[in-house]
Amino acid sequence: MKEVKEFAIAGMTCAACSARVEKTLSKIPGVEDITVNLATERARMTLIGDDITTDTITAAIDKAGYTALPLEDSPLLEADIAIEGMSCAACITRVEKSVSRLDASVEISLNLATGKAHVRYDPRSSKLYKIIEAIQVAGYGAERIESTGVDRAAEMRKREQKKLKITFIASALLSLPLIGAMITMLTPLNIPILHEPWLQLIAATPVQFIIGARFYRNAWHSIRTLAPGMDLLVALGTSAAYFFSLYNGFIAPALGEVRGDLYFEASAIIITLILLGKYFEAAAKGNTSEAVKKLMGIQPREATVLRDDSEKTIPVSDVEPGDLLIVKPGERLPVDGEVVSGNSTVDESMISGESIPVEKAAGDGVTGGTLNIHGSITFMATRTGAATFLSQIIRTVEEAQNSQPPIQRLADRVAAFFVPSILIIAALTFLTWLLVTGNLQNALVSAVAVLVIACPCALGLATPTAVMVATGRGAELGILIKSGEALETAHRADIIILDKTGTITRGTPRVTDIIPFNSWGKSELLRAAATAEKRSEHPLAKAVLDAAVDESLKVPEPSEFTAHPGYGVEVTSGEKKIHAGTIRLFTEAGIDISLANKHLPKLEASGKTCILIAVDKEPAGIIAFSDTLKETSKEAVMALKKMNKKVYMVTGDNERAARYIADQAEIDHVRAGVLPGGKADFVKELQGQGDKVIMVGDGINDAPALAVSDIGVAIGTGTDIAIEASDITLTRGDLTVLVSALELSEKTINKIKQNLFWAFFYNAAGIPFAASGMLNPIIAGAAMAFSSVSVVSNSLSLKRFKK
């Protein structure tokens, strides 16, 4: 027996620890494919044989000095937390350190752009309120986000934005006399009172210590948690300018020395400019999640339900599966369901991207959030609350926005060493100027400029803002991207594998030929085929049953049903055993195929798919089907080729029928007669050649291949299991959306690279100027404040992406 197990491991602190755990596990016979991840504190391995138990693993790890817990036995809980006050990449490090000190086994994923954290924890060793307290100890506001539909993080962002606006206005008003003094120094205009030390002290002090208290508070927390960040640089830089001015203006004259230059305006204006930049940044970050806000705003608050033969208006949260709901023209559907009565047209553009309304009648499915246009309909609720399609879209987008693409690791590694490096550079700048020139004033001004220009705000925003905007824009276009990694990887794929039925073709085949053998009649053959396919979920099964309904045939329920994936089905009805499927099914069952071979070549050459029918192992006939190419499939394939992607079509259908469809779509590479497991094997075969593979499919039989591919793309019109196994879901059954997804992936990564470049550029270009004394601290403050604004603005340009 082969089984994959995963364990949570507590106590690992460095790479040597993970190596020790891996070495310990490798000594256990039957334990293979061991992966130990220090960052997530997880160990994953394959156990071969029945003799190895979880106790064996935990005992070995415990002996090595660590604590192991099988994940399937661990009652891990998850929660989302809104965090207030994070301003740069170093803030993320500070929160992570504070939480890890509480319990190293807690997993926390933070997003600077959204101000949210997602945590996974074991309630036996950690409590959520303790995690929240650890975040608060680090110096930030923290509050659990309840699943009430109220965006608590958004509320906190609004409060922070309002606070920033008020403090900026107050700081700007107090800084006006200092700005006036600075301006008059550069012009012939002379207003002596503006240069009076007492006036400047009175104006600068509240800015420095009341309005600027946030920088001191956060700086103190960053020192306590050994994760210095932007606030420490600002606090040090402005304090140096303030206290140097205090000495020159008051202490030096009291000691009988000549009064030196004042730099009160530098400290106050730097704080004012940083607050202005923070305000613009907060406003811009709010815009990055507009797509999710729009989706949340789509769902109605109330629903009209039919209960006790009367209409009642109730909150949507009270709707339960099975309720009958009435929707009038101009109203949005509150939940997912199936039409019971009435006819209407529904605008489904929010899930399909198609502006043309779709006609709905009894038996048709409807989706919550879509707009009912003309007639009134009554429908039965099938999925409510978090299970609705709209809720799943919102959750998928939010999870993707909270995830980090691999490129973010570069920024995280740099941020961890950045601030300490800047502190060293500032100290060296100060000492060099002092030793070389002996001028304390120039040494201090240059050091302050280095501290201020180097704040790493933009570095922490470069990636998450781009991911947020891209995933939100993707959702608007019908592209649901489940993770930052999928967003980064998609455009790098070398090979695109397309399933045939439902992906390239419409997936709604119809019966075109009924060819009975011997004494069988067409109606008898069709009834036997419909009996065999009655419990099957295959698209061909539905076509057979539809044909039986059209002929008004009564189809009995089979007593036994056995599916042979990729081959066909075998059922028992009464005393008869019916086989329906491919030649391979007939051959393995020992059924004669000579009659079938007379008809199959001609049918398959015309692009038709065929199933053979046998009753009690006697050939009964052939049912042939035709499936048509989607209008956009050829266009999409041509676009993929222009992107230098190699396109394959993989199908369980026969070679002739597969080649017929491939030729129509201008696909050069075809694999026919492939079983469900064979699709996954084919993906692995291509990956073994060093290719990155995208698998696109819509059926249950595509799920294994979707799971093993580098990027699995599910057509949203397909099955839930295919969507679950995928990394990207296209809510429309249109392959041109796949092209858009790859283009969005490429543009997003380009934006992230641009953001990281500008984030580094501000520092790399500014620090030498500041250190050489060529950069005024006020200019440095303005450049730093607006660097993060430029990064967020660059990310926001992705909102203009068009398919």
PDB file of N, CA and C in Angstrom, residues 653-698:
ATOM      1  N   ASP A 653     -11.760   9.854 -27.334  1.00  0.00           N
ATOM      2  CA  ASP A 653     -12.454   9.492 -28.576  1.00  0.00           C
ATOM      3  C   ASP A 653     -11.501   8.772 -29.525  1.00  0.00           C
ATOM      4  N   ASN A 654     -12.078   8.204 -30.592  1.00  0.00           N
ATOM      5  CA  ASN A 654     -11.273   7.464 -31.560  1.00  0.00           C
ATOM      6  C   ASN A 654     -10.443   8.415 -32.426  1.00  0.00           C
ATOM      7  N   GLU A 655      -9.423   7.855 -33.075  1.00  0.00           N
ATOM      8  CA  GLU A 655      -8.450   8.637 -33.836  1.00  0.00           C
ATOM      9  C   GLU A 655      -9.101   9.432 -34.955  1.00  0.00           C
ATOM     10  N   ARG A 656     -10.018   8.807 -35.725  1.00  0.00           N
ATOM     11  CA  ARG A 656     -10.606   9.493 -36.879  1.00  0.00           C
ATOM     12  C   ARG A 656     -11.456  10.682 -36.442  1.00  0.00           C
ATOM     13  N   ALA A 657     -12.327  10.459 -35.425  1.00  0.00           N
ATOM     14  CA  ALA A 657     -13.196  11.543 -34.952  1.00  0.00           C
ATOM     15  C   ALA A 657     -12.361  12.669 -34.330  1.00  0.00           C
ATOM     16  N   ALA A 658     -11.312  12.286 -33.611  1.00  0.00           N
ATOM     17  CA  ALA A 658     -10.457  13.292 -32.981  1.00  0.00           C
ATOM     18  C   ALA A 658      -9.734  14.122 -34.043  1.00  0.00           C
ATOM     19  N   ARG A 659      -9.204  13.457 -35.069  1.00  0.00           N
ATOM     20  CA  ARG A 659      -8.478  14.164 -36.127  1.00  0.00           C
ATOM     21  C   ARG A 659      -9.411  15.090 -36.901  1.00  0.00           C
ATOM     22  N   TYR A 660     -10.666  14.685 -37.086  1.00  0.00           N
ATOM     23  CA  TYR A 660     -11.640  15.499 -37.805  1.00  0.00           C
ATOM     24  C   TYR A 660     -11.840  16.844 -37.088  1.00  0.00           C
ATOM     25  N   ILE A 661     -12.012  16.789 -35.741  1.00  0.00           N
ATOM     26  CA  ILE A 661     -12.200  18.011 -34.949  1.00  0.00           C
ATOM     27  C   ILE A 661     -10.906  18.824 -34.903  1.00  0.00           C
ATOM     28  N   ALA A 662      -9.768  18.137 -34.746  1.00  0.00           N
ATOM     29  CA  ALA A 662      -8.480  18.836 -34.677  1.00  0.00           C
ATOM     30  C   ALA A 662      -8.189  19.607 -35.957  1.00  0.00           C
ATOM     31  N   ASP A 663      -8.517  19.010 -37.096  1.00  0.00           N
ATOM     32  CA  ASP A 663      -8.293  19.687 -38.377  1.00  0.00           C
ATOM     33  C   ASP A 663      -9.145  20.947 -38.480  1.00  0.00           C
ATOM     34  N   GLN A 664     -10.388  20.856 -37.989  1.00  0.00           N
ATOM     35  CA  GLN A 664     -11.262  22.029 -38.024  1.00  0.00           C
ATOM     36  C   GLN A 664     -10.708  23.162 -37.163  1.00  0.00           C
ATOM     37  N   ALA A 665     -10.092  22.806 -36.018  1.00  0.00           N
ATOM     38  CA  ALA A 665      -9.570  23.819 -35.096  1.00  0.00           C
ATOM     39  C   ALA A 665      -8.118  24.176 -35.400  1.00  0.00           C
ATOM     40  N   GLU A 666      -7.541  23.527 -36.429  1.00  0.00           N
ATOM     41  CA  GLU A 666      -6.140  23.726 -36.819  1.00  0.00           C
ATOM     42  C   GLU A 666      -5.172  23.396 -35.684  1.00  0.00           C
ATOM     43  N   ILE A 667      -5.473  22.276 -35.014  1.00  0.00           N
ATOM     44  CA  ILE A 667      -4.580  21.749 -33.976  1.00  0.00           C
ATOM     45  C   ILE A 667      -3.706  20.675 -34.616  1.00  0.00           C
ATOM     46  N   ASP A 668      -2.392  20.824 -34.447  1.00  0.00           N
ATOM     47  CA  ASP A 668      -1.451  19.929 -35.127  1.00  0.00           C
ATOM     48  C   ASP A 668      -1.173  18.642 -34.366  1.00  0.00           C
ATOM     49  N   HIS A 669      -1.267  18.690 -33.030  1.00  0.00           N
ATOM     50  CA  HIS A 669      -0.868  17.540 -32.216  1.00  0.00           C
ATOM     51  C   HIS A 669      -2.106  16.923 -31.559  1.00  0.00           C
ATOM     52  N   VAL A 670      -2.316  15.622 -31.792  1.00  0.00           N
ATOM     53  CA  VAL A 670      -3.512  14.948 -31.293  1.00  0.00           C
ATOM     54  C   VAL A 670      -3.129  13.653 -30.586  1.00  0.00           C
ATOM     55  N   ARG A 671      -3.741  13.420 -29.409  1.00  0.00           N
ATOM     56  CA  ARG A 671      -3.644  12.128 -28.731  1.00  0.00           C
ATOM     57  C   ARG A 671      -5.075  11.617 -28.556  1.00  0.00           C
ATOM     58  N   ALA A 672      -5.413  10.543 -29.238  1.00  0.00           N
ATOM     59  CA  ALA A 672      -6.772   9.991 -29.188  1.00  0.00           C
ATOM     60  C   ALA A 672      -6.777   8.678 -28.411  1.00  0.00           C
ATOM     61  N   GLY A 673      -7.988   8.257 -28.009  1.00  0.00           N
ATOM     62  CA  GLY A 673      -8.137   6.999 -27.286  1.00  0.00           C
ATOM     63  C   GLY A 673      -7.441   6.992 -25.934  1.00  0.00           C
ATOM     64  N   VAL A 674      -7.357   8.166 -25.301  1.00  0.00           N
ATOM     65  CA  VAL A 674      -6.640   8.288 -24.030  1.00  0.00           C
ATOM     66  C   VAL A 674      -7.623   8.147 -22.864  1.00  0.00           C
ATOM     67  N   LEU A 675      -7.323   7.249 -21.947  1.00  0.00           N
ATOM     68  CA  LEU A 675      -8.160   7.061 -20.764  1.00  0.00           C
ATOM     69  C   LEU A 675      -7.905   8.187 -19.765  1.00  0.00           C
ATOM     70  N   PRO A 676      -8.815   8.370 -18.760  1.00  0.00           N
ATOM     71  CA  PRO A 676      -8.634   9.458 -17.792  1.00  0.00           C
ATOM     72  C   PRO A 676      -7.257   9.454 -17.139  1.00  0.00           C
ATOM     73  N   GLY A 677      -6.807   8.290 -16.671  1.00  0.00           N
ATOM     74  CA  GLY A 677      -5.475   8.209 -16.082  1.00  0.00           C
ATOM     75  C   GLY A 677      -4.388   8.479 -17.088  1.00  0.00           C
ATOM     76  N   GLY A 678      -4.677   8.149 -18.342  1.00  0.00           N
ATOM     77  CA  GLY A 678      -3.702   8.369 -19.406  1.00  0.00           C
ATOM     78  C   GLY A 678      -3.467   9.838 -19.677  1.00  0.00           C
ATOM     79  N   LYS A 679      -4.474  10.681 -19.440  1.00  0.00           N
ATOM     80  CA  LYS A 679      -4.295  12.129 -19.624  1.00  0.00           C
ATOM     81  C   LYS A 679      -3.275  12.663 -18.628  1.00  0.00           C
ATOM     82  N   ALA A 680      -3.396  12.209 -17.374  1.00  0.00           N
ATOM     83  CA  ALA A 680      -2.437  12.634 -16.351  1.00  0.00           C
ATOM     84  C   ALA A 680      -1.037  12.110 -16.689  1.00  0.00           C
ATOM     85  N   ASP A 681      -0.962  10.878 -17.184  1.00  0.00           N
ATOM     86  CA  ASP A 681       0.340  10.305 -17.559  1.00  0.00           C
ATOM     87  C   ASP A 681       0.961  11.091 -18.712  1.00  0.00           C
ATOM     88  N   PHE A 682       0.129  11.535 -19.651  1.00  0.00           N
ATOM     89  CA  PHE A 682       0.635  12.297 -20.785  1.00  0.00           C
ATOM     90  C   PHE A 682       1.193  13.647 -20.317  1.00  0.00           C
ATOM     91  N   VAL A 683       0.489  14.263 -19.351  1.00  0.00           N
ATOM     92  CA  VAL A 683       0.986  15.525 -18.783  1.00  0.00           C
ATOM     93  C   VAL A 683       2.358  15.309 -18.149  1.00  0.00           C
ATOM     94  N   LYS A 684       2.485  14.233 -17.369  1.00  0.00           N
ATOM     95  CA  LYS A 684       3.767  13.932 -16.711  1.00  0.00           C
ATOM     96  C   LYS A 684       4.862  13.650 -17.737  1.00  0.00           C
ATOM     97  N   GLU A 685       4.480  12.993 -18.831  1.00  0.00           N
ATOM     98  CA  GLU A 685       5.445  12.694 -19.888  1.00  0.00           C
ATOM     99  C   GLU A 685       6.030  13.978 -20.471  1.00  0.00           C
ATOM    100  N   LEU A 686       5.174  14.956 -20.721  1.00  0.00           N
ATOM    101  CA  LEU A 686       5.633  16.235 -21.265  1.00  0.00           C
ATOM    102  C   LEU A 686       6.450  17.001 -20.232  1.00  0.00           C
ATOM    103  N   GLN A 687       6.013  16.943 -18.976  1.00  0.00           N
ATOM    104  CA  GLN A 687       6.766  17.616 -17.911  1.00  0.00           C
ATOM    105  C   GLN A 687       8.153  16.998 -17.753  1.00  0.00           C
ATOM    106  N   GLY A 688       8.234  15.683 -17.977  1.00  0.00           N
ATOM    107  CA  GLY A 688       9.514  14.998 -17.896  1.00  0.00           C
ATOM    108  C   GLY A 688      10.508  15.471 -18.936  1.00  0.00           C
ATOM    109  N   GLN A 689      10.000  16.079 -20.015  1.00  0.00           N
ATOM    110  CA  GLN A 689      10.857  16.628 -21.065  1.00  0.00           C
ATOM    111  C   GLN A 689      11.288  18.063 -20.759  1.00  0.00           C
ATOM    112  N   GLY A 690      10.852  18.549 -19.578  1.00  0.00           N
ATOM    113  CA  GLY A 690      11.230  19.897 -19.173  1.00  0.00           C
ATOM    114  C   GLY A 690      10.241  20.965 -19.566  1.00  0.00           C
ATOM    115  N   ASP A 691       9.070  20.574 -20.080  1.00  0.00           N
ATOM    116  CA  ASP A 691       8.059  21.540 -20.499  1.00  0.00           C
ATOM    117  C   ASP A 691       7.131  21.896 -19.343  1.00  0.00           C
ATOM    118  N   LYS A 692       6.692  23.154 -19.325  1.00  0.00           N
ATOM    119  CA  LYS A 692       5.640  23.571 -18.394  1.00  0.00           C
ATOM    120  C   LYS A 692       4.304  23.407 -19.115  1.00  0.00           C
ATOM    121  N   VAL A 693       3.359  22.729 -18.455  1.00  0.00           N
ATOM    122  CA  VAL A 693       2.140  22.290 -19.136  1.00  0.00           C
ATOM    123  C   VAL A 693       0.901  22.895 -18.494  1.00  0.00           C
ATOM    124  N   ILE A 694       0.022  23.430 -19.345  1.00  0.00           N
ATOM    125  CA  ILE A 694      -1.321  23.838 -18.923  1.00  0.00           C
ATOM    126  C   ILE A 694      -2.311  22.812 -19.463  1.00  0.00           C
ATOM    127  N   MET A 695      -3.140  22.274 -18.576  1.00  0.00           N
ATOM    128  CA  MET A 695      -4.194  21.343 -18.987  1.00  0.00           C
ATOM    129  C   MET A 695      -5.530  22.054 -18.867  1.00  0.00           C
ATOM    130  N   VAL A 696      -6.329  21.970 -19.948  1.00  0.00           N
ATOM    131  CA  VAL A 696      -7.640  22.624 -19.967  1.00  0.00           C
ATOM    132  C   VAL A 696      -8.708  21.564 -20.155  1.00  0.00           C
ATOM    133  N   GLY A 697      -9.666  21.496 -19.236  1.00  0.00           N
ATOM    134  CA  GLY A 697     -10.725  20.495 -19.352  1.00  0.00           C
ATOM    135  C   GLY A 697     -11.948  20.877 -18.569  1.00  0.00           C
ATOM    136  N   ASP A 698     -12.994  20.061 -18.700  1.00  0.00           N
ATOM    137  CA  ASP A 698     -14.256  20.401 -18.016  1.00  0.00           C
ATOM    138  C   ASP A 698     -14.934  19.218 -17.357  1.00  0.00           C
TER     139      ASP A 698
END
